[in-house]
Amino acid sequence: KQWYQRRVAITAGVVNGCKIVSPLGKSDHVGILVELVVSPNTDKSPKEKTVKPIWGKISSDELLKFSMNNIDWDYSSTNYNVQEMWTELHGKLEAVAAAVPAASVYLDNRPVKLPWSTTSLKRMRKNKDKAWAEFDRNSSVINFSYANSKQHIFEVAEVKAKVNYEKKITSNLKQNCKSFYSYLRNKRQVKSSVVSLDRGDGTRTDSSTESAEVLASAFSSVFVREPPGPLPKTED
């Protein structure tokens, strides 16, 4: 032990001192508490702000009324291709979004809200974070053991909550399949898409715009233009 202490302590400029401590938890190995010559990152640069629309401050009726009174939803030309139609429609949708009240919010790295997160799980996460923050302030073995125990309690509870959520969405699949397939889409790691389509003349499309035009042409070919007037009667 003394030899190992000396070997660790001779690391110039990195280690200030070390000592042997008792085993942690159920481990049968002694621990080594090393005091490193480091300084915490105290860079507290001001957070950046951005302007985001607050959709909760406007009702769907108000948004529909604004779009019907201020936006002409007819295309300005009947000769537009798919890209030109999308460009004009995108501009109109941006005009509708501009009517939503906006507010300045800070850009921070908030964790993504997990669907299985509960009030008790959030409380355990806060307790875990507080325990590790106390360990950062006072890096003792006792604080480390306490923070590690809180970490273990939170991880066990999170796994249990996740399993319960997956059981819930699978048992309710016939009544509400939206949450089930939404959960599956978030779990997908490979998201494939249509790369190119056959134009019918032996060539293939080279971009998403050309693929959209091929699809639009195929869809429009199955429609039958009826003459103006009442619909013809069908024989029983």
Coordinates of N, CA and C in Angstrom, one line a residue:
K1 N 0.8 -1.2 0.0 CA 0.0 0.0 0.0 C 0.9 1.3 0.0
Q2 N 1.9 1.3 0.9 CA 2.8 2.4 0.9 C 3.5 2.6 -0.4
W3 N 3.9 1.5 -1.0 CA 4.6 1.6 -2.3 C 3.7 2.2 -3.4
Y4 N 2.4 1.8 -3.4 CA 1.5 2.3 -4.3 C 1.2 3.8 -4.1
Q5 N 1.1 4.2 -2.8 CA 0.9 5.6 -2.5 C 2.0 6.4 -3.0
R6 N 3.2 6.0 -2.8 CA 4.4 6.7 -3.3 C 4.4 6.8 -4.9
R7 N 4.0 5.7 -5.5 CA 3.9 5.7 -7.0 C 2.9 6.7 -7.5
V8 N 1.8 6.8 -6.8 CA 0.7 7.8 -7.3 C 1.1 9.2 -6.9
A9 N 1.8 9.4 -5.8 CA 2.1 10.7 -5.3 C 3.2 11.4 -6.1
I10 N 4.0 10.6 -6.8 CA 5.1 11.2 -7.5 C 4.7 11.8 -8.9
T11 N 3.4 11.7 -9.2 CA 2.9 12.3 -10.5 C 2.9 13.8 -10.3
A12 N 4.0 14.4 -10.8 CA 4.2 15.9 -10.6 C 3.1 16.7 -11.3
G13 N 2.6 17.7 -10.6 CA 1.7 18.6 -11.2 C 0.3 18.2 -11.3
V14 N 0.0 16.9 -11.0 CA -1.4 16.4 -11.1 C -2.0 15.9 -9.8
V15 N -1.2 15.2 -9.0 CA -1.6 14.6 -7.7 C -1.0 15.4 -6.6
N16 N -1.8 15.8 -5.6 CA -1.3 16.6 -4.5 C -1.1 15.6 -3.3
G17 N -1.9 14.5 -3.3 CA -1.8 13.6 -2.2 C -2.8 12.5 -2.3
C18 N -2.6 11.4 -1.6 CA -3.5 10.3 -1.6 C -3.5 9.5 -0.3
K19 N -4.5 8.7 -0.1 CA -4.6 7.9 1.1 C -5.5 6.7 0.9
I20 N -5.2 5.6 1.6 CA -6.0 4.4 1.5 C -7.3 4.6 2.3
V21 N -8.4 4.2 1.8 CA -9.7 4.3 2.5 C -10.3 2.9 2.5
S22 N -11.4 2.8 3.3 CA -12.1 1.5 3.4 C -12.9 1.2 2.1
P23 N -13.2 -0.1 1.9 CA -13.9 -0.5 0.7 C -15.3 0.2 0.7
L24 N -15.8 0.5 -0.6 CA -17.0 1.1 -0.8 C -18.1 0.1 -1.0
G25 N -19.3 0.2 -0.3 CA -20.4 -0.7 -0.5 C -20.0 -2.1 -0.2
K26 N -20.3 -3.0 -1.1 CA -20.0 -4.5 -1.0 C -18.7 -4.9 -1.6
S27 N -17.9 -3.9 -2.0 CA -16.6 -4.3 -2.6 C -15.7 -4.8 -1.6
D28 N -14.8 -5.8 -2.0 CA -13.8 -6.3 -1.1 C -12.4 -5.8 -1.4
H29 N -12.4 -4.7 -2.1 CA -11.1 -4.0 -2.4 C -11.0 -2.7 -1.7
V30 N -9.9 -2.3 -1.2 CA -9.7 -1.1 -0.5 C -9.7 0.0 -1.6
G31 N -10.0 1.2 -1.2 CA -10.0 2.3 -2.1 C -8.9 3.3 -1.9
I32 N -8.6 4.1 -2.9 CA -7.5 5.1 -2.8 C -8.1 6.4 -3.1
L33 N -8.1 7.3 -2.1 CA -8.6 8.6 -2.2 C -7.5 9.6 -2.7
V34 N -7.6 10.1 -3.9 CA -6.5 10.9 -4.5 C -7.0 12.3 -4.6
E35 N -6.2 13.2 -4.1 CA -6.4 14.7 -4.2 C -5.7 15.2 -5.4
L36 N -6.5 15.6 -6.4 CA -5.9 16.1 -7.7 C -5.7 17.6 -7.6
V37 N -4.7 18.1 -8.3 CA -4.4 19.5 -8.4 C -5.2 20.0 -9.6
V38 N -6.4 20.3 -9.4 CA -7.3 20.8 -10.5 C -8.1 21.9 -9.9
S39 N -8.7 22.7 -10.8 CA -9.6 23.8 -10.4 C -10.9 23.7 -11.1
P40 N -12.0 23.9 -10.5 CA -13.3 23.8 -11.2 C -13.4 24.9 -12.2
N41 N -14.2 24.6 -13.2 CA -14.5 25.5 -14.3 C -15.5 26.5 -13.8
T42 N -15.0 27.7 -13.6 CA -15.9 28.8 -13.1 C -16.3 29.8 -14.2
D43 N -16.2 29.3 -15.4 CA -16.7 30.2 -16.5 C -18.2 30.3 -16.5
K44 N -18.7 31.4 -16.2 CA -20.1 31.7 -16.1 C -20.5 32.7 -17.2
S45 N -20.3 32.3 -18.4 CA -20.7 33.2 -19.5 C -22.2 33.4 -19.5
P46 N -22.7 34.6 -19.9 CA -24.1 34.8 -20.0 C -24.8 33.8 -21.0
K47 N -26.0 33.4 -20.6 CA -26.7 32.5 -21.5 C -27.3 33.2 -22.7
E48 N -27.3 32.5 -23.8 CA -27.8 33.1 -25.0 C -29.4 33.1 -25.0
K49 N -30.0 34.1 -25.7 CA -31.4 34.1 -25.8 C -31.8 34.0 -27.2
T50 N -33.0 33.4 -27.4 CA -33.6 33.3 -28.7 C -35.1 33.6 -28.6
V51 N -35.7 34.0 -29.7 CA -37.1 34.3 -29.8 C -37.9 33.1 -30.3
K52 N -38.8 32.6 -29.5 CA -39.6 31.4 -29.9 C -41.1 31.7 -29.8
P53 N -41.9 31.2 -30.7 CA -43.3 31.4 -30.6 C -43.9 30.6 -29.5
I54 N -44.8 31.2 -28.8 CA -45.5 30.6 -27.7 C -46.9 30.2 -28.1
W55 N -47.1 28.9 -28.6 CA -48.3 28.5 -29.2 C -49.4 28.4 -28.2
G56 N -49.1 28.3 -26.9 CA -50.1 28.2 -25.9 C -50.8 29.5 -25.6
K57 N -50.3 30.6 -26.1 CA -50.9 31.9 -25.9 C -51.9 32.3 -26.9
I58 N -52.2 31.5 -27.9 CA -53.2 31.7 -28.9 C -54.1 30.5 -29.1
S59 N -55.4 30.7 -29.2 CA -56.2 29.5 -29.4 C -56.3 29.1 -30.8
S60 N -56.8 27.9 -31.0 CA -56.9 27.4 -32.4 C -58.0 28.2 -33.2
D61 N -59.0 28.6 -32.5 CA -60.0 29.4 -33.2 C -59.5 30.8 -33.6
E62 N -58.7 31.4 -32.8 CA -58.1 32.7 -33.2 C -57.1 32.5 -34.3
L63 N -56.3 31.4 -34.3 CA -55.4 31.2 -35.4 C -56.1 30.8 -36.7
L64 N -57.2 30.1 -36.6 CA -58.0 29.8 -37.8 C -58.7 31.1 -38.4
K65 N -59.2 31.9 -37.5 CA -59.8 33.2 -37.9 C -58.8 34.1 -38.6
F66 N -57.6 34.2 -38.1 CA -56.5 35.0 -38.7 C -56.1 34.4 -40.1
S67 N -56.0 33.1 -40.2 CA -55.6 32.5 -41.5 C -56.6 32.7 -42.5
M68 N -57.9 32.6 -42.1 CA -59.0 32.8 -43.1 C -59.2 34.2 -43.6
N69 N -58.9 35.2 -42.7 CA -59.2 36.6 -43.0 C -58.0 37.3 -43.6
N70 N -56.8 36.7 -43.4 CA -55.6 37.4 -43.9 C -54.7 36.7 -44.9
I71 N -55.0 35.4 -45.1 CA -54.2 34.6 -46.0 C -55.1 34.1 -47.2
D72 N -54.6 34.3 -48.4 CA -55.3 33.8 -49.6 C -54.7 32.4 -49.9
W73 N -55.4 31.4 -49.6 CA -54.9 30.0 -49.8 C -54.9 29.5 -51.2
D74 N -55.4 30.2 -52.1 CA -55.4 29.8 -53.5 C -54.0 30.1 -54.1
Y75 N -53.5 29.3 -54.9 CA -52.2 29.5 -55.6 C -52.3 30.7 -56.6
S76 N -51.3 31.4 -56.7 CA -51.3 32.6 -57.6 C -51.2 32.2 -59.0
S77 N -50.8 31.0 -59.3 CA -50.7 30.5 -60.7 C -51.1 29.0 -60.7
T78 N -51.7 28.6 -61.8 CA -52.1 27.2 -62.0 C -51.0 26.4 -62.7
N79 N -49.9 27.1 -63.1 CA -48.9 26.4 -63.9 C -47.6 26.1 -63.0
Y80 N -47.8 26.2 -61.7 CA -46.7 26.0 -60.8 C -46.3 24.5 -60.8
N81 N -45.0 24.2 -60.6 CA -44.6 22.8 -60.4 C -44.6 22.6 -58.9
V82 N -44.2 21.4 -58.5 CA -44.3 21.0 -57.1 C -43.5 21.9 -56.2
Q83 N -42.3 22.3 -56.6 CA -41.4 23.1 -55.8 C -41.9 24.5 -55.7
E84 N -42.5 25.1 -56.7 CA -43.0 26.4 -56.7 C -44.3 26.5 -55.8
M85 N -45.1 25.4 -55.9 CA -46.3 25.3 -55.0 C -45.9 25.2 -53.6
W86 N -44.9 24.4 -53.3 CA -44.4 24.3 -51.9 C -43.8 25.6 -51.4
T87 N -43.1 26.3 -52.2 CA -42.5 27.6 -51.8 C -43.6 28.6 -51.4
E88 N -44.6 28.7 -52.2 CA -45.7 29.6 -51.9 C -46.5 29.2 -50.7
L89 N -46.7 27.9 -50.5 CA -47.5 27.4 -49.3 C -46.6 27.6 -48.1
H90 N -45.3 27.4 -48.2 CA -44.4 27.6 -47.0 C -44.4 29.0 -46.6
G91 N -44.5 30.0 -47.5 CA -44.5 31.4 -47.2 C -45.8 31.7 -46.4
K92 N -46.9 31.1 -46.9 CA -48.2 31.4 -46.2 C -48.2 30.8 -44.8
L93 N -47.6 29.6 -44.6 CA -47.6 29.0 -43.3 C -46.7 29.9 -42.4
E94 N -45.6 30.4 -42.9 CA -44.8 31.3 -42.1 C -45.5 32.6 -41.7
A95 N -46.4 33.1 -42.6 CA -47.2 34.2 -42.2 C -48.2 33.9 -41.1
V96 N -48.7 32.7 -41.1 CA -49.6 32.3 -40.0 C -48.8 32.2 -38.7
A97 N -47.6 31.6 -38.8 CA -46.8 31.4 -37.6 C -46.4 32.7 -37.0
A98 N -46.2 33.7 -37.8 CA -45.8 35.1 -37.4 C -46.9 35.7 -36.5
A99 N -48.1 35.2 -36.6 CA -49.2 35.8 -35.8 C -49.2 35.2 -34.4
V100 N -48.4 34.2 -34.1 CA -48.3 33.6 -32.8 C -47.5 34.5 -31.9
P101 N -47.9 34.8 -30.7 CA -47.1 35.6 -29.8 C -45.8 35.0 -29.5
A102 N -44.7 35.8 -29.5 CA -43.4 35.3 -29.3 C -42.8 35.8 -27.9
A103 N -41.8 35.1 -27.4 CA -41.1 35.5 -26.2 C -39.7 35.1 -26.3
S104 N -38.9 35.9 -25.6 CA -37.4 35.6 -25.5 C -37.2 34.6 -24.4
V105 N -36.5 33.5 -24.8 CA -36.2 32.4 -23.9 C -34.7 32.1 -23.9
Y106 N -34.2 31.6 -22.9 CA -32.7 31.2 -22.8 C -32.5 29.9 -23.5
L107 N -31.3 29.8 -24.1 CA -30.9 28.6 -24.8 C -30.1 27.8 -23.7
D108 N -30.7 26.7 -23.2 CA -30.0 25.9 -22.3 C -30.2 24.4 -22.7
N109 N -29.4 23.6 -22.0 CA -29.4 22.1 -22.3 C -30.3 21.4 -21.4
R110 N -31.6 21.7 -21.4 CA -32.5 21.0 -20.6 C -32.7 19.6 -21.0
P111 N -32.8 18.6 -20.1 CA -33.0 17.2 -20.5 C -34.4 17.0 -21.2
V112 N -34.4 16.1 -22.2 CA -35.6 15.8 -22.9 C -36.6 15.2 -21.9
K113 N -37.9 15.6 -22.0 CA -38.9 15.1 -21.1 C -39.2 13.6 -21.5
L114 N -38.9 12.7 -20.7 CA -39.2 11.3 -21.0 C -40.6 10.9 -20.8
P115 N -41.3 10.1 -21.6 CA -42.7 9.8 -21.4 C -43.0 9.1 -20.1
W116 N -42.0 8.3 -19.6 CA -42.3 7.6 -18.3 C -41.9 8.4 -17.1
S117 N -41.5 9.6 -17.2 CA -41.1 10.4 -16.1 C -42.3 10.7 -15.2
T118 N -42.2 10.5 -13.9 CA -43.2 10.7 -12.9 C -42.7 11.7 -11.9
T119 N -43.6 12.1 -11.0 CA -43.3 13.1 -10.0 C -42.2 12.5 -9.0
S120 N -42.5 11.2 -8.6 CA -41.5 10.6 -7.7 C -40.2 10.4 -8.4
L121 N -40.1 10.1 -9.7 CA -38.9 9.9 -10.4 C -38.1 11.3 -10.5
K122 N -38.8 12.3 -10.7 CA -38.2 13.6 -10.7 C -37.6 14.0 -9.3
R123 N -38.3 13.6 -8.3 CA -37.8 13.9 -6.9 C -36.6 13.1 -6.7
M124 N -36.5 11.8 -7.1 CA -35.3 11.0 -6.9 C -34.1 11.6 -7.7
R125 N -34.4 12.1 -8.9 CA -33.4 12.7 -9.8 C -32.8 14.0 -9.1
K126 N -33.7 14.8 -8.5 CA -33.2 16.0 -7.7 C -32.3 15.6 -6.5
N127 N -32.8 14.5 -5.8 CA -32.0 14.1 -4.7 C -30.6 13.6 -5.1
K128 N -30.6 12.9 -6.2 CA -29.3 12.4 -6.8 C -28.4 13.5 -7.1
D129 N -29.0 14.5 -7.8 CA -28.2 15.7 -8.2 C -27.7 16.5 -7.0
K130 N -28.5 16.6 -6.0 CA -28.1 17.3 -4.8 C -26.9 16.5 -4.1
A131 N -27.0 15.2 -4.1 CA -26.0 14.4 -3.4 C -24.7 14.6 -4.2
W132 N -24.7 14.5 -5.5 CA -23.4 14.7 -6.3 C -22.9 16.1 -6.1
A133 N -23.8 17.1 -6.0 CA -23.4 18.5 -5.8 C -22.7 18.6 -4.5
E134 N -23.2 18.0 -3.5 CA -22.5 18.0 -2.2 C -21.2 17.3 -2.2
F135 N -21.1 16.2 -3.0 CA -19.8 15.6 -3.2 C -18.8 16.5 -3.9
D136 N -19.3 17.3 -4.8 CA -18.4 18.2 -5.5 C -17.8 19.3 -4.6
R137 N -18.7 19.7 -3.6 CA -18.2 20.7 -2.6 C -17.3 20.1 -1.6
N138 N -17.6 18.8 -1.2 CA -16.8 18.1 -0.2 C -16.5 16.7 -0.6
S139 N -15.4 16.5 -1.3 CA -15.1 15.2 -1.9 C -14.6 14.2 -0.8
S140 N -15.5 13.8 0.0 CA -15.2 12.8 1.0 C -15.8 11.4 0.6
V141 N -15.3 10.4 1.3 CA -15.8 9.0 1.0 C -17.2 8.9 1.4
I142 N -17.6 9.5 2.5 CA -19.0 9.4 3.0 C -19.9 10.0 1.9
N143 N -19.6 11.2 1.5 CA -20.4 11.9 0.5 C -20.5 11.1 -0.8
F144 N -19.3 10.5 -1.2 CA -19.3 9.7 -2.4 C -20.3 8.4 -2.3
S145 N -20.2 7.8 -1.1 CA -21.0 6.6 -0.9 C -22.5 7.0 -0.9
Y146 N -22.8 8.2 -0.3 CA -24.2 8.6 -0.3 C -24.7 9.0 -1.6
A147 N -23.9 9.7 -2.4 CA -24.3 10.0 -3.8 C -24.4 8.8 -4.7
N148 N -23.5 7.8 -4.5 CA -23.6 6.6 -5.3 C -24.9 5.8 -4.9
S149 N -25.3 5.8 -3.7 CA -26.5 5.1 -3.3 C -27.7 5.8 -3.9
K150 N -27.8 7.1 -3.9 CA -28.9 7.9 -4.5 C -28.9 7.6 -6.0
Q151 N -27.7 7.5 -6.6 CA -27.6 7.2 -8.1 C -28.3 5.8 -8.4
H152 N -27.9 4.9 -7.5 CA -28.5 3.5 -7.7 C -30.0 3.5 -7.5
I153 N -30.5 4.2 -6.5 CA -31.9 4.2 -6.3 C -32.7 4.9 -7.4
F154 N -32.1 5.9 -8.0 CA -32.7 6.6 -9.1 C -32.7 5.7 -10.4
E155 N -31.6 5.0 -10.6 CA -31.5 4.1 -11.8 C -32.5 3.0 -11.7
V156 N -32.7 2.4 -10.5 CA -33.6 1.3 -10.4 C -35.0 1.8 -10.6
A157 N -35.4 2.9 -10.0 CA -36.7 3.5 -10.2 C -37.0 3.9 -11.6
E158 N -36.0 4.4 -12.4 CA -36.2 4.8 -13.7 C -36.4 3.5 -14.6
V159 N -35.7 2.5 -14.4 CA -35.9 1.2 -15.2 C -37.3 0.7 -14.9
K160 N -37.8 0.7 -13.7 CA -39.1 0.3 -13.3 C -40.2 1.1 -14.0
A161 N -40.0 2.4 -14.0 CA -41.0 3.3 -14.6 C -41.0 3.1 -16.1
K162 N -39.9 2.9 -16.7 CA -39.8 2.6 -18.1 C -40.5 1.4 -18.5
V163 N -40.3 0.3 -17.7 CA -41.0 -1.0 -18.0 C -42.5 -0.8 -17.8
N164 N -43.0 -0.1 -16.8 CA -44.4 0.1 -16.6 C -45.0 0.9 -17.7
Y165 N -44.3 1.9 -18.2 CA -44.8 2.7 -19.4 C -44.9 1.8 -20.6
E166 N -43.9 1.0 -20.9 CA -44.0 0.1 -22.1 C -45.1 -0.9 -21.9
K167 N -45.4 -1.4 -20.7 CA -46.5 -2.3 -20.5 C -47.9 -1.5 -20.8
K168 N -47.9 -0.3 -20.4 CA -49.1 0.5 -20.5 C -49.5 0.7 -22.0
I169 N -48.5 1.2 -22.8 CA -48.8 1.5 -24.2 C -49.1 0.2 -25.0
T170 N -48.5 -0.9 -24.6 CA -48.7 -2.1 -25.3 C -50.1 -2.7 -25.0
S171 N -50.5 -2.6 -23.7 CA -51.8 -3.1 -23.3 C -53.0 -2.2 -23.9
N172 N -52.7 -1.0 -24.2 CA -53.7 -0.1 -24.7 C -53.5 0.1 -26.2
L173 N -52.9 -0.8 -26.9 CA -52.6 -0.7 -28.3 C -53.8 -0.6 -29.2
K174 N -54.8 -1.4 -28.9 CA -56.0 -1.5 -29.7 C -56.8 -0.2 -29.6
Q175 N -56.8 0.4 -28.4 CA -57.6 1.6 -28.2 C -56.9 2.9 -28.6
N176 N -55.6 2.9 -28.4 CA -54.8 4.1 -28.7 C -53.4 3.6 -29.2
C177 N -53.3 3.5 -30.5 CA -52.0 3.0 -31.1 C -51.0 4.2 -31.4
K178 N -51.5 5.4 -31.2 CA -50.6 6.6 -31.6 C -49.4 6.6 -30.7
S179 N -49.6 6.5 -29.4 CA -48.5 6.6 -28.5 C -47.5 5.4 -28.7
F180 N -48.0 4.2 -29.0 CA -47.2 3.1 -29.2 C -46.2 3.2 -30.4
Y181 N -46.8 3.7 -31.6 CA -46.0 3.8 -32.7 C -45.1 5.1 -32.6
S182 N -45.5 6.1 -31.9 CA -44.6 7.2 -31.7 C -43.4 6.8 -30.8
Y183 N -43.6 5.9 -29.9 CA -42.5 5.4 -29.1 C -41.6 4.6 -29.9
L184 N -42.1 3.8 -30.8 CA -41.3 3.0 -31.7 C -40.4 3.8 -32.6
R185 N -41.0 4.9 -33.2 CA -40.3 5.8 -34.1 C -39.1 6.4 -33.4
N186 N -39.3 6.8 -32.1 CA -38.2 7.4 -31.4 C -37.1 6.4 -31.1
K187 N -37.4 5.1 -31.1 CA -36.4 4.1 -30.8 C -35.6 3.7 -32.0
R188 N -36.1 4.1 -33.2 CA -35.5 3.7 -34.4 C -34.1 4.4 -34.6
Q189 N -33.1 3.6 -34.9 CA -31.8 4.2 -35.1 C -31.5 4.4 -36.6
V190 N -32.1 3.6 -37.5 CA -31.9 3.8 -38.9 C -33.2 4.3 -39.5
K191 N -33.2 5.5 -40.0 CA -34.4 6.1 -40.6 C -34.1 6.2 -42.1
S192 N -34.6 5.2 -42.8 CA -34.4 5.2 -44.3 C -35.5 6.0 -45.0
S193 N -35.2 6.5 -46.2 CA -36.1 7.3 -47.0 C -35.9 6.9 -48.4
V194 N -36.9 7.3 -49.2 CA -36.9 7.0 -50.7 C -35.8 7.9 -51.3
V195 N -34.8 7.2 -51.9 CA -33.7 7.9 -52.5 C -34.0 8.4 -53.9
S196 N -34.5 7.5 -54.8 CA -34.9 7.9 -56.1 C -36.1 7.0 -56.6
L197 N -36.7 7.5 -57.6 CA -37.9 6.8 -58.2 C -37.7 6.7 -59.7
D198 N -38.4 5.7 -60.3 CA -38.3 5.4 -61.7 C -39.3 6.4 -62.4
R199 N -38.8 7.1 -63.4 CA -39.7 8.0 -64.1 C -40.6 7.3 -65.1
G200 N -40.3 6.1 -65.5 CA -41.0 5.4 -66.5 C -40.4 5.3 -67.8
D201 N -39.3 6.1 -68.0 CA -38.6 6.1 -69.3 C -37.2 5.5 -69.2
G202 N -37.0 4.8 -68.1 CA -35.7 4.1 -67.9 C -34.8 4.9 -67.0
T203 N -35.1 6.2 -66.7 CA -34.2 7.0 -65.9 C -34.8 7.1 -64.5
R204 N -34.0 7.6 -63.6 CA -34.4 7.7 -62.2 C -34.2 9.2 -61.8
T205 N -35.0 9.6 -60.8 CA -34.9 10.9 -60.2 C -33.6 11.1 -59.5
D206 N -33.2 12.4 -59.4 CA -31.9 12.7 -58.8 C -32.1 13.5 -57.5
S207 N -33.3 14.0 -57.2 CA -33.5 14.9 -56.1 C -34.9 14.6 -55.5
S208 N -35.1 15.1 -54.3 CA -36.4 15.0 -53.7 C -37.5 15.7 -54.4
T209 N -37.1 16.8 -55.1 CA -38.1 17.6 -55.9 C -38.6 16.8 -57.0
E210 N -37.7 16.1 -57.8 CA -38.1 15.3 -58.9 C -38.9 14.1 -58.5
S211 N -38.6 13.5 -57.3 CA -39.4 12.4 -56.8 C -40.8 12.9 -56.4
A212 N -40.9 14.1 -55.9 CA -42.2 14.6 -55.5 C -43.0 14.8 -56.8
E213 N -42.4 15.3 -57.9 CA -43.1 15.5 -59.1 C -43.6 14.2 -59.7
V214 N -42.8 13.2 -59.6 CA -43.2 11.9 -60.2 C -44.4 11.3 -59.4
L215 N -44.3 11.5 -58.1 CA -45.4 11.0 -57.2 C -46.7 11.8 -57.5
A216 N -46.6 13.1 -57.7 CA -47.8 13.9 -58.0 C -48.4 13.6 -59.3
S217 N -47.5 13.3 -60.3 CA -48.0 12.9 -61.6 C -48.7 11.5 -61.5
A218 N -48.2 10.6 -60.7 CA -48.8 9.3 -60.6 C -50.2 9.4 -59.9
F219 N -50.2 10.2 -58.8 CA -51.5 10.4 -58.1 C -52.6 11.1 -58.9
S220 N -52.2 12.1 -59.7 CA -53.2 12.8 -60.5 C -53.7 12.0 -61.7
S221 N -52.9 11.0 -62.1 CA -53.4 10.2 -63.2 C -54.5 9.3 -62.9
V222 N -54.8 9.0 -61.6 CA -55.9 8.1 -61.2 C -57.2 8.9 -61.0
F223 N -57.2 10.2 -61.1 CA -58.4 11.0 -60.9 C -59.1 11.2 -62.2
V224 N -60.4 11.1 -62.2 CA -61.2 11.3 -63.4 C -61.9 12.7 -63.2
R225 N -61.8 13.5 -64.2 CA -62.4 14.8 -64.2 C -63.9 14.7 -64.6
E226 N -64.8 15.0 -63.7 CA -66.2 14.9 -64.0 C -66.6 16.2 -64.7
P227 N -67.6 16.1 -65.5 CA -68.1 17.4 -66.2 C -68.9 18.2 -65.1
P228 N -69.0 19.5 -65.4 CA -69.7 20.3 -64.4 C -71.2 20.0 -64.4
G229 N -71.8 20.2 -63.2 CA -73.2 19.8 -63.0 C -73.4 18.7 -62.0
P230 N -74.6 18.2 -61.9 CA -74.9 17.2 -60.9 C -74.2 15.9 -61.3
L231 N -73.9 15.1 -60.3 CA -73.2 13.8 -60.6 C -74.2 12.8 -61.3
P232 N -73.7 12.0 -62.2 CA -74.6 11.1 -62.9 C -75.1 10.0 -61.9
K233 N -76.3 9.5 -62.2 CA -76.9 8.5 -61.4 C -76.4 7.1 -61.7
T234 N -76.1 6.3 -60.8 CA -75.6 5.0 -61.0 C -76.8 4.0 -61.0
E235 N -76.6 2.9 -61.7 CA -77.6 1.9 -61.8 C -77.5 1.0 -60.6
D236 N -78.6 0.6 -60.0 CA -78.6 -0.3 -58.8 C -78.3 -1.7 -59.3

